[in-house]
Coordinates of N, CA and C in Angstrom, one line a residue:
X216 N 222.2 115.7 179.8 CA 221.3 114.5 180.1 C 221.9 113.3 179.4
X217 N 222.1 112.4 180.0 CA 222.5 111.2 179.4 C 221.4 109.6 179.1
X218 N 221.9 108.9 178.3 CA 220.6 108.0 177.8 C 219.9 107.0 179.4
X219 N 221.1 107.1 180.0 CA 220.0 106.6 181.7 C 219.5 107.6 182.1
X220 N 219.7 108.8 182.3 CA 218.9 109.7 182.5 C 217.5 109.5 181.7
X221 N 217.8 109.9 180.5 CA 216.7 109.9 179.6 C 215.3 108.3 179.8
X222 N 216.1 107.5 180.1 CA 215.3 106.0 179.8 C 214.8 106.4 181.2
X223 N 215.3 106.9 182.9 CA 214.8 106.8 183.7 C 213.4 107.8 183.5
X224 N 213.6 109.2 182.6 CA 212.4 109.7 182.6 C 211.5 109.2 181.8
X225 N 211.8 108.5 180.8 CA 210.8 107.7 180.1 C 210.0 106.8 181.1
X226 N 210.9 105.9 181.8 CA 210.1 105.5 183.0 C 208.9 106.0 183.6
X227 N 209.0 107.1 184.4 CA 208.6 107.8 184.9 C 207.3 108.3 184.9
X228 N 207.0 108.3 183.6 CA 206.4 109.0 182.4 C 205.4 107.7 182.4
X229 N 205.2 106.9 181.7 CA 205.2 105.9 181.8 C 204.2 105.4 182.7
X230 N 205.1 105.7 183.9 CA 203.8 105.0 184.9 C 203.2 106.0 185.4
X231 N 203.0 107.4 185.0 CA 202.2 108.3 185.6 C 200.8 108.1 185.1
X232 N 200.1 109.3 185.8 CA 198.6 109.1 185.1 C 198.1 109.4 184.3
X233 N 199.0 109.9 183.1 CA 199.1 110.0 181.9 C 199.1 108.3 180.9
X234 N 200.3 107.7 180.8 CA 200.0 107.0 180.6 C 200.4 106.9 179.2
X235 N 201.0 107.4 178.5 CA 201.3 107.5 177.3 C 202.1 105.9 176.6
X236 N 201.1 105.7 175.6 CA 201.6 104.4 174.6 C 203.7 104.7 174.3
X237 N 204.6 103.6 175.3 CA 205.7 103.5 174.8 C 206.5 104.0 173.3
X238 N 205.5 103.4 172.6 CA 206.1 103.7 170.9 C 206.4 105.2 170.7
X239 N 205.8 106.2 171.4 CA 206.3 107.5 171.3 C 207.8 108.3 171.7
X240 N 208.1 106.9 172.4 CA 209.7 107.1 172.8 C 210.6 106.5 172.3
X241 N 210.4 105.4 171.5 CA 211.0 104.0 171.0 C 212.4 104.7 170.3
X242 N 212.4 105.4 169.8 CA 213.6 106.0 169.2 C 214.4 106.0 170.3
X243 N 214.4 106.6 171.1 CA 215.3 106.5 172.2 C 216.0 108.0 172.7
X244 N 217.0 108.0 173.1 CA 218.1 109.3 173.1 C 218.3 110.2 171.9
X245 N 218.8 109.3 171.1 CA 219.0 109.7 170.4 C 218.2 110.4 169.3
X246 N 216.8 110.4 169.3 CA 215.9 110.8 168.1 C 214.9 112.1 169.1
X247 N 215.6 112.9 168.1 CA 214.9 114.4 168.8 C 213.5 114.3 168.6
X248 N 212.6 113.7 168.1 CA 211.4 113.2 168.2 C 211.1 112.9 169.5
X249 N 211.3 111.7 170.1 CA 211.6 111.1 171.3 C 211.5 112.0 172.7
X250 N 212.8 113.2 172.1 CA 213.0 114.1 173.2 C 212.4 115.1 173.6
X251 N 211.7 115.5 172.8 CA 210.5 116.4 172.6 C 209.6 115.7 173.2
X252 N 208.8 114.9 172.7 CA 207.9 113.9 173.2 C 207.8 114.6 174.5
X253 N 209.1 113.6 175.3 CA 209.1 113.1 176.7 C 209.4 114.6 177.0
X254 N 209.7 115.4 176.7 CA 209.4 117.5 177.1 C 208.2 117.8 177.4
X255 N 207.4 117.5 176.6 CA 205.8 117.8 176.8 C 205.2 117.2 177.8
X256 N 205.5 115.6 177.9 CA 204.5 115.3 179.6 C 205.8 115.5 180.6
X257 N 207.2 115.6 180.7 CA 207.4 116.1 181.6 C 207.6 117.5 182.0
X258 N 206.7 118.5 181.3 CA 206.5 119.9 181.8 C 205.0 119.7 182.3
X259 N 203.9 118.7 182.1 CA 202.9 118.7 182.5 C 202.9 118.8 183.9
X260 N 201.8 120.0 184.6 CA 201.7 119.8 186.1 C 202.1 118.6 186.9
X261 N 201.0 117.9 186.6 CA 201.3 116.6 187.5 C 202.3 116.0 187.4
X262 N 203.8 116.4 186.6 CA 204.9 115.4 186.6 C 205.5 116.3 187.3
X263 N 205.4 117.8 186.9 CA 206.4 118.5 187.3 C 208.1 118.7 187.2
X264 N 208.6 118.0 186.0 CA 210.3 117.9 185.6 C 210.3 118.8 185.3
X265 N 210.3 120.3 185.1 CA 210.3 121.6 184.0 C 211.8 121.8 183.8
X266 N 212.4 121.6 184.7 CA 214.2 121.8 184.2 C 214.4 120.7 183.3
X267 N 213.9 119.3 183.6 CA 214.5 118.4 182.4 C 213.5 118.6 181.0
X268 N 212.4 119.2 181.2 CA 211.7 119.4 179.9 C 212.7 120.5 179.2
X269 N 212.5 121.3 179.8 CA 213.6 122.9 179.4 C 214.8 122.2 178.5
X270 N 215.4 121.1 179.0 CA 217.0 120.5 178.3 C 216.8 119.6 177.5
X271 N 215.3 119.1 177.3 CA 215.4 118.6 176.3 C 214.9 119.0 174.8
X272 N 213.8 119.9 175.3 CA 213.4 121.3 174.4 C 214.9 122.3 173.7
X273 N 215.2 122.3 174.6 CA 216.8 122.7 174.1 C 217.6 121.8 173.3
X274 N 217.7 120.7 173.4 CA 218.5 119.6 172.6 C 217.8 119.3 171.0
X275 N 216.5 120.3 171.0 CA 216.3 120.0 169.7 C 216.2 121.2 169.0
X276 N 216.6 122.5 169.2 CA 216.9 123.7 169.0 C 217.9 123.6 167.4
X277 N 218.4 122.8 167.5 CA 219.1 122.7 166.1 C 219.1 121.2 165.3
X278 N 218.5 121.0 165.0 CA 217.7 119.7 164.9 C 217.0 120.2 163.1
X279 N 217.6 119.3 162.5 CA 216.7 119.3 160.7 C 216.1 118.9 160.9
X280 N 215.0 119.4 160.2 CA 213.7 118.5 159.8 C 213.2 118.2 158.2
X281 N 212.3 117.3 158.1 CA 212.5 117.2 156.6 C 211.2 117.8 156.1
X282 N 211.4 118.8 155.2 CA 210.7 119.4 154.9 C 209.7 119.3 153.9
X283 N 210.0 118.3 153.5 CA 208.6 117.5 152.9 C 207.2 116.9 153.8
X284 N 207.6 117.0 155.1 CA 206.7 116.2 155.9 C 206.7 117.0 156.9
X285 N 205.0 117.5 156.8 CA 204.2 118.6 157.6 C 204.6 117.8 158.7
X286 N 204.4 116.5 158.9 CA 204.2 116.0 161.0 C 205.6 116.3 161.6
X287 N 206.8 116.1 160.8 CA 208.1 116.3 161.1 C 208.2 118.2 161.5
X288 N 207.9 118.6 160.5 CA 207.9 120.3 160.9 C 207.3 120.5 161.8
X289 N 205.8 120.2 162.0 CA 204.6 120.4 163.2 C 205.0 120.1 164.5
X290 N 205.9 118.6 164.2 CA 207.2 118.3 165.9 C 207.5 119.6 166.0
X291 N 208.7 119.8 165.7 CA 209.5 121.0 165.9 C 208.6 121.9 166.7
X292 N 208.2 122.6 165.7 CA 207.3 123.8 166.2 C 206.5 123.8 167.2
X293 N 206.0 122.8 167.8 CA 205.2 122.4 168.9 C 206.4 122.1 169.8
X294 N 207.4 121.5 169.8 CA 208.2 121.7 171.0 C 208.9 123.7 171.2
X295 N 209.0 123.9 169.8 CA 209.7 125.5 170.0 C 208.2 126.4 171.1
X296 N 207.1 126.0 170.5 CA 206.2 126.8 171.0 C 206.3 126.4 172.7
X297 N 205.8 125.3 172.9 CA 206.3 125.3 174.6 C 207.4 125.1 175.0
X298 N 208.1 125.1 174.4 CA 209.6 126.1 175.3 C 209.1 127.4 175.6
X299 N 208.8 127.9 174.3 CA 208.8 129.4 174.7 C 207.8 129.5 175.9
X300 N 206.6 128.9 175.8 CA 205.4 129.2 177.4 C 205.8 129.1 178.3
X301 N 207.0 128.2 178.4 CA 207.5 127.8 179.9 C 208.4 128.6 180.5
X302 N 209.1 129.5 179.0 CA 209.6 130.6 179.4 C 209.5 132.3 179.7
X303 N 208.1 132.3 178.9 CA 207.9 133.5 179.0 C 206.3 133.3 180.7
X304 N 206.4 132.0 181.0 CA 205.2 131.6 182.5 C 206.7 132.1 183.5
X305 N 208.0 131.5 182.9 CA 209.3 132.2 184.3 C 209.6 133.7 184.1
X306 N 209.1 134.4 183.3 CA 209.4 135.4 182.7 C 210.9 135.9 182.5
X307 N 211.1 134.8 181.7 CA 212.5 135.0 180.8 C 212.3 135.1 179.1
X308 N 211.5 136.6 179.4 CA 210.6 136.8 178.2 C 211.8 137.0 176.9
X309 N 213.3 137.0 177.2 CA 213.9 137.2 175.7 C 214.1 135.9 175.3
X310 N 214.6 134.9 176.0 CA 214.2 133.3 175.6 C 213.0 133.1 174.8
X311 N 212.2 133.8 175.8 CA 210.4 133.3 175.1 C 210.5 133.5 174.0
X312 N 210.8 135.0 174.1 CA 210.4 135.8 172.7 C 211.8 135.0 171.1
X313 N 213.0 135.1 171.7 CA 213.5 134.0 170.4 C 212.7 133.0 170.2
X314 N 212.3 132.1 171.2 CA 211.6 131.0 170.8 C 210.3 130.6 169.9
X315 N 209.9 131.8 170.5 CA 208.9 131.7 169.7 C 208.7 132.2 168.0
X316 N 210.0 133.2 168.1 CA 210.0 133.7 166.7 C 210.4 132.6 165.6
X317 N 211.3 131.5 166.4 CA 211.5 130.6 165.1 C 210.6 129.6 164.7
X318 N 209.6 129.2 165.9 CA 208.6 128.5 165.7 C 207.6 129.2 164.6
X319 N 207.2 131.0 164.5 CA 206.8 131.2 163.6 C 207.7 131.0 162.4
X320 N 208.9 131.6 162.4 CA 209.3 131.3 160.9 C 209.5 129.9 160.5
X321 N 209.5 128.9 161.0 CA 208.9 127.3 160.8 C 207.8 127.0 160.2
X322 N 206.6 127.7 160.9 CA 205.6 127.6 160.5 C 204.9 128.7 159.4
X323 N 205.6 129.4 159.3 CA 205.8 130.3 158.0 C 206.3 130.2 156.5
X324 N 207.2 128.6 157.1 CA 207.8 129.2 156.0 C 207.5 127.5 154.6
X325 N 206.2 127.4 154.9 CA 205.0 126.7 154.5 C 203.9 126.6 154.2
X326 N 203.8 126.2 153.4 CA 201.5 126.2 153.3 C 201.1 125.3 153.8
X327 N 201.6 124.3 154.7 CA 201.1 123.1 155.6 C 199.9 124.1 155.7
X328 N 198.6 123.0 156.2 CA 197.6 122.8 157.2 C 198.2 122.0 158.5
X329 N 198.4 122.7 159.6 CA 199.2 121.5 160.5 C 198.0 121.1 161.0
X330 N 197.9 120.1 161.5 CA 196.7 119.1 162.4 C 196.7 120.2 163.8
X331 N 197.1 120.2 164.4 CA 197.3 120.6 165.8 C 197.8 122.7 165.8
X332 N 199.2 123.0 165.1 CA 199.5 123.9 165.8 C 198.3 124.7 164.5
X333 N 198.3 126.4 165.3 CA 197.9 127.1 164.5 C 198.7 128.8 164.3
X334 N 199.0 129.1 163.1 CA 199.9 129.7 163.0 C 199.4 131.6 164.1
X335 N 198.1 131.3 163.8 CA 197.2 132.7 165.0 C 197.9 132.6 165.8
X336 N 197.7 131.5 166.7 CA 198.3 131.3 168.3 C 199.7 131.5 168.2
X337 N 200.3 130.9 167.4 CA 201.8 131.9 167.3 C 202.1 133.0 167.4
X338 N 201.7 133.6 166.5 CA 201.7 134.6 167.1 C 201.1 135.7 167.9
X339 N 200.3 135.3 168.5 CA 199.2 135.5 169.4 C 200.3 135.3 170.8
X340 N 201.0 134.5 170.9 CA 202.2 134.0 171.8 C 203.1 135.5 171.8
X341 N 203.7 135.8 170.5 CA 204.5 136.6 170.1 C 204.2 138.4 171.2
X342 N 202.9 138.3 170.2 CA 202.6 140.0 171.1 C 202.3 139.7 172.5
X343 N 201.7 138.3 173.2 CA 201.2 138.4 174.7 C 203.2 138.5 175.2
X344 N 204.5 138.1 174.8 CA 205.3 138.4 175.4 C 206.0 139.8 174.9
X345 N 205.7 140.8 173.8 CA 206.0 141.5 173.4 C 205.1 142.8 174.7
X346 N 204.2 142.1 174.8 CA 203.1 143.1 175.8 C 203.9 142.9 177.2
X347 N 204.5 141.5 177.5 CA 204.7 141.7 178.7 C 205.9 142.2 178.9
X348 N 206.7 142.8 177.3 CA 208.1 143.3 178.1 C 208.3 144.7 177.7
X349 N 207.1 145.4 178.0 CA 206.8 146.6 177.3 C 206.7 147.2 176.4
X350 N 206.3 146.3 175.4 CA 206.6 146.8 173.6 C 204.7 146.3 173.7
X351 N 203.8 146.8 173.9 CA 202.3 146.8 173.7 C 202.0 147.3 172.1
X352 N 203.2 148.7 172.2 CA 202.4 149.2 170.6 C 203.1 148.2 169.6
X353 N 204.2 147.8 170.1 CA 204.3 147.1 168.6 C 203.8 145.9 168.4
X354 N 203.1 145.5 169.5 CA 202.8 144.2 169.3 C 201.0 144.5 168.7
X355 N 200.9 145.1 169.1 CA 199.2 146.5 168.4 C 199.3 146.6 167.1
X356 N 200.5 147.0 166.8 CA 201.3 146.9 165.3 C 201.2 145.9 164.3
X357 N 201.9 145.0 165.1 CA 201.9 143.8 164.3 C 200.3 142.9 164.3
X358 N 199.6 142.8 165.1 CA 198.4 142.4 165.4 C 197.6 143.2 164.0
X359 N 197.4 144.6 163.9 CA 197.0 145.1 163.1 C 197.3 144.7 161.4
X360 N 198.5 144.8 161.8 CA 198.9 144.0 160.5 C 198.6 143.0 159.8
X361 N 199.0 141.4 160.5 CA 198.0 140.6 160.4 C 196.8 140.3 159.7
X362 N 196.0 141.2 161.0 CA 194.6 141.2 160.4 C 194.2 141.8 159.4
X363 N 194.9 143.4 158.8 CA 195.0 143.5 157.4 C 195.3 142.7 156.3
X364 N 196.4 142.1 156.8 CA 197.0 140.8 156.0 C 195.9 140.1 155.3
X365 N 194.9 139.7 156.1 CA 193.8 138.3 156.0 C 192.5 138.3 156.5
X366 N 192.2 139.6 156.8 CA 191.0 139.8 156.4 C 190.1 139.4 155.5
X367 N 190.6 139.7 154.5 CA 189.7 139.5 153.3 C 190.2 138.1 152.7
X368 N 190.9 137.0 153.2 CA 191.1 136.2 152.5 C 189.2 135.0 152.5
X369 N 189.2 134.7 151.1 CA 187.8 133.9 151.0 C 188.0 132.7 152.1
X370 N 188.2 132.5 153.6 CA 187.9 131.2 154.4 C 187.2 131.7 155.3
X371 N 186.6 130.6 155.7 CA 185.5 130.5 157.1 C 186.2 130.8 158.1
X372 N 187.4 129.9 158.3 CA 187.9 129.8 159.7 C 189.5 130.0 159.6
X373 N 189.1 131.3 160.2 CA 190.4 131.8 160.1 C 191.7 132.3 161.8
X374 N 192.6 131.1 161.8 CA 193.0 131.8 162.9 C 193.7 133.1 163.3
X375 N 194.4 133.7 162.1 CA 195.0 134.8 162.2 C 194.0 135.7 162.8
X376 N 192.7 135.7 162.3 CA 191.8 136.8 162.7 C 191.1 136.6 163.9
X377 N 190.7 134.9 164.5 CA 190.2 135.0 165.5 C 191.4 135.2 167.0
X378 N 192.8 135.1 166.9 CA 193.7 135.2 167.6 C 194.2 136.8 167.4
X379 N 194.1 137.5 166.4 CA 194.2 138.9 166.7 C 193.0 139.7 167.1
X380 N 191.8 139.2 166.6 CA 191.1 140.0 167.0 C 190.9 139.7 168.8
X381 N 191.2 138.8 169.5 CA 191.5 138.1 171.0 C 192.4 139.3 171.2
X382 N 193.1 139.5 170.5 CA 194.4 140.0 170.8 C 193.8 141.9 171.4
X383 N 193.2 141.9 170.4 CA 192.8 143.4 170.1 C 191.6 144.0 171.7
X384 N 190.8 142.5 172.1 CA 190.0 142.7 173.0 C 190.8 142.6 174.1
X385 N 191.6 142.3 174.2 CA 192.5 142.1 175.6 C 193.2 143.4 175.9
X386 N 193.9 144.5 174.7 CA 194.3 145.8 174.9 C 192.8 146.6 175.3
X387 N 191.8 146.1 174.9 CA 190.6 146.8 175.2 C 190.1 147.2 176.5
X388 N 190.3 145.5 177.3 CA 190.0 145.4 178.3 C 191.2 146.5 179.3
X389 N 192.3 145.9 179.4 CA 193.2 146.8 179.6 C 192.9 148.1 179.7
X390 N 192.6 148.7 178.6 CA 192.0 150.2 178.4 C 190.6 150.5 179.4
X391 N 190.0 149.6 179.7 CA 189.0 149.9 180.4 C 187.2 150.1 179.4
X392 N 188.0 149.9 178.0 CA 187.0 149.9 177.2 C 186.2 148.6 177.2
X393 N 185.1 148.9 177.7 CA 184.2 147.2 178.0 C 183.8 146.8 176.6
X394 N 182.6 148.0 175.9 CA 182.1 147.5 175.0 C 182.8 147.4 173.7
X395 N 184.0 148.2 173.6 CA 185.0 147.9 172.3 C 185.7 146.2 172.5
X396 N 186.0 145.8 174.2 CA 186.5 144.4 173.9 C 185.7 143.5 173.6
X397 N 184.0 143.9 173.6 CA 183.5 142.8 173.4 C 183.1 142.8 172.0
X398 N 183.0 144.1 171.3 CA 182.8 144.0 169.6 C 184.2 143.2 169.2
X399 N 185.1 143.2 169.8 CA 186.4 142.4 169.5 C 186.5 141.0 169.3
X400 N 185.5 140.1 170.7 CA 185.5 138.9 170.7 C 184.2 138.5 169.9
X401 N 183.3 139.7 169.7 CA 182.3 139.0 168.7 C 182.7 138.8 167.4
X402 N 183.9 139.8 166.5 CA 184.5 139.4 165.5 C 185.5 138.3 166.0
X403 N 186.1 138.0 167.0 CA 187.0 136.9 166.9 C 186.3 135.6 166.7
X404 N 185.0 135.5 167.9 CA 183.9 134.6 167.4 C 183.0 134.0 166.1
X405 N 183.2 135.0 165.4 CA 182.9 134.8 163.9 C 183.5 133.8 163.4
X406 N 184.7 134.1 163.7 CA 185.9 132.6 162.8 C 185.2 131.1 163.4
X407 N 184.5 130.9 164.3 CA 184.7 130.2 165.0 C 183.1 129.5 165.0
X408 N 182.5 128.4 164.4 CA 181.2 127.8 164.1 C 180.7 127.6 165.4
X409 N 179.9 128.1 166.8 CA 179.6 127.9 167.7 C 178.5 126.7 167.7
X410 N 178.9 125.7 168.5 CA 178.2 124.7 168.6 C 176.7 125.4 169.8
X411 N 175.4 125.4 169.6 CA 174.4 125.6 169.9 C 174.7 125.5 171.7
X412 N 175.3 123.9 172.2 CA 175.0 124.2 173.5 C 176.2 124.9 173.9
X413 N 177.2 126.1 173.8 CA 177.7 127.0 174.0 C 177.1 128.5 174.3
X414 N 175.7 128.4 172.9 CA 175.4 129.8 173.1 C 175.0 130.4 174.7
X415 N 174.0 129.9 175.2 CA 173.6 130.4 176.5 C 174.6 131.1 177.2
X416 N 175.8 130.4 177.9 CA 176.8 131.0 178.1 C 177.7 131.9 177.9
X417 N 177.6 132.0 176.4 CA 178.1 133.2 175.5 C 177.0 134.4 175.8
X418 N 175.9 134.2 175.7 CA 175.1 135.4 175.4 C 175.4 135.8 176.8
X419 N 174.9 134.9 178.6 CA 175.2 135.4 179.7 C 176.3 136.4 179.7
X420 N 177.2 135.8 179.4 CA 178.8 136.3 179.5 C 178.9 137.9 178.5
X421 N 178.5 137.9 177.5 CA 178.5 139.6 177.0 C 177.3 140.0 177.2
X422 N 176.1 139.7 178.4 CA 175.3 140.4 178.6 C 176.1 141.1 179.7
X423 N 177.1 140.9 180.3 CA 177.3 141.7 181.7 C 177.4 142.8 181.6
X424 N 176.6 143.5 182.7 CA 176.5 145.2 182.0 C 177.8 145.8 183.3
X425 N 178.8 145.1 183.8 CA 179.5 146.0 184.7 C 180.6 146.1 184.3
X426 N 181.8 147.0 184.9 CA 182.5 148.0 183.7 C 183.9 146.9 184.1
X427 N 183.6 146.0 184.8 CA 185.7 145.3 184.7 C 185.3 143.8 183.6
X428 N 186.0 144.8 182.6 CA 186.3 144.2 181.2 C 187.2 142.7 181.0
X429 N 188.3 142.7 181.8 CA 189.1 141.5 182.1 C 188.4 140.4 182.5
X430 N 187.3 140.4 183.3 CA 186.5 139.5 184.5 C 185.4 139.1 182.9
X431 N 184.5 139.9 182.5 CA 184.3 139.7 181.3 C 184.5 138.8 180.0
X432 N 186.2 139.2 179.8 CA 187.0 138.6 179.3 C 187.3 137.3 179.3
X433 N 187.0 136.6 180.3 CA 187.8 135.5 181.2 C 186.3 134.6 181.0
X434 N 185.3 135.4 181.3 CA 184.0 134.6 181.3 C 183.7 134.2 180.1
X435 N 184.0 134.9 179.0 CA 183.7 134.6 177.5 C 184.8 133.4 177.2
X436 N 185.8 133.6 177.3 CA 187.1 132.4 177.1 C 186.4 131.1 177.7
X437 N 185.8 130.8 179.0 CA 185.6 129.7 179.6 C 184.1 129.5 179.4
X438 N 183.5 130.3 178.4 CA 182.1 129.4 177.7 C 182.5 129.5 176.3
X439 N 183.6 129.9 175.8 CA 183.9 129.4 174.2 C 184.7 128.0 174.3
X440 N 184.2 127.3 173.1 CA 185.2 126.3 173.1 C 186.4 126.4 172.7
X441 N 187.5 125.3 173.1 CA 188.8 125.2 173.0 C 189.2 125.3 171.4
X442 N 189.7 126.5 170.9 CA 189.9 126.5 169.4 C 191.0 125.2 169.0
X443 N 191.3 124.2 169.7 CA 191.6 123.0 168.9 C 190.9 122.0 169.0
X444 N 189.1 122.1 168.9 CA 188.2 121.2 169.1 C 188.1 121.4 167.7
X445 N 188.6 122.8 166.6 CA 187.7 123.3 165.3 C 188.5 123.0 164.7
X446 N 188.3 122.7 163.3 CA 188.7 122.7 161.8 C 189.0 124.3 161.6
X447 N 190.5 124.5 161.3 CA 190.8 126.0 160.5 C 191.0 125.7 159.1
X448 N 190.6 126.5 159.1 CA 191.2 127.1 157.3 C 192.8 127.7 157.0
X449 N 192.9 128.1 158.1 CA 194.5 129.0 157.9 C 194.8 129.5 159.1

C-alpha cells in the first residue's frame, strides 16, 4: 500500500456513515496508529475493504510500542485481536490462532486495566479457534485452567471467569447438555451486575424447558448486555 493509497482510504472513510473525527488519521502513513485506525472501519460491514484492512493490520505486526503507556499497548492488541477475527470468520484459523496468541502475550505481559480490550475475551478468541480446528480438549484444558487460575481472586467483575465459564456452556450446549449450559451462564452471569430492565428477558430465556441448548444459548446472549457496557476488575 502506498501513502495515496492510504490518504485515498482515509477518504473514503471519512465520508462514510461512520464518520469518524479526521484527527484519528493525522499521523498519516507513516504512524502505525493511523493504520490500524483506518483497519478497523475499513473491515466494518458497511465499508467492506477487508483485503486493505488485512494489510494494514499486517503493517503493524512488528511495530514497538511503548510500554509505559497502557493506550499505546491497548492499540496494538486491539488491531492483533481483529486481525485474528477476520481470520479465523475466513477460516484461516493458523493465522487466527498466531494472532491471537500475541495479542494475549501483549496483554499479559502487564497489569494494565485496558479501557476497552478484555484479557477473557482473548482468550475466549483463543479456544473458539482452537475448537474450530479440532483441538476442543485442549482448549477445555486451558479454559479450565484459567478459571482455576481466578476463581478465587477477591473481584466482582471478573472476565476470565465470565468468558470461560461462556466458554464452558457452549461445550455444553454442544454436548446436548441443556441444564449443565445453563448452570454455566448463570456462573458466567455472576461476574456481571445485571441492570434490572434485563432481567425479564434473562429469566424468559433460561426458562425454556426444550432440549436444543444452542437456540437457548443465543437467546440468553441477546438479552444480556454487551460485556463492554461494564466496568471489569480483571
Amino acid at each position: 500500500m502506498t501513502t495515496e493509497d492510504f490518504d485515498a482510504l482515509v477518504d473514503l472513510v471519512l465520508t462514510s456513515k461512520r464518520q469518524p473525527p479526521s484527527v484519528l488519521f493525522s499521523g498519516g502513513f507513516g504512524d502505525w496508529h493511523a493504520r490500524a485506525r483506518l483497519g478497523h472501519f475499513l473491515a466494518m460491514q458497511e465499508i467492506g475493504k477487508t483485503e486493505e484492512a488485512l494489510a494494514l493490520f499486517h503493517s503493524v505486526l512488528d511495530q514497538e510500542v511503548d510500554e509505559g503507556n497502557s493506550e499505546d499497548i491497548e492499540e496494538k492488541i486491539f488491531a492483533l485481536q481483529r486481525l485474528s477475527e477476520i481470520e479465523h470468520a475466513a477460516k484461516e484459523n493458523d493465522a487466527a490462532l498466531e494472532h491471537i496468541n500475541l495479542a494475549i502475550e501483549l496483554a499479559e505481559g502487564t497489569d494494565y486495566l485496558y479501557k476497552f480490550i478484555l484479557r477473557g475475551e482473548l482468550w475466549a478468541a483463543r479456544w473458539n479457534i482452537l475448537h474450530d480446528m479440532g483441538r476442543a480438549a485442549d482448549a477445555e484444558a486451558e479454559c479450565d485452567e484459567r478459571i482455576a487460575a481466578y476463581e478465587n481472586i477477591p473481584v466482582k467483575h471478573n472476565s476470565y471467569l465470565y468468558y470461560g465459564y461462556r466458554f464452558k456452556a457452549q461445550l455444553a450446549a454442544e454436548r446436548g447438555v441443556v441444564l449443565v449450559a445453563k448452570d454455566y451462564m448463570h456462573m458466567a452471569l455472576h461476574e456481571m451486575d445485571i441492570p434490572a430492565k434485563y432481567e425479564e428477558a434473562l429469566e424468559e430465556a433460561f426458562s425454556a424447558t426444550h432440549e436444543n441448548a444452542s437456540w437457548i444459548l443465543n437467546e440468553i446472549d441477546r438479552a444480556t448486555p454487551r460485556p463492554e457496557l461494564f466496568s471489569w476488575d480483571i
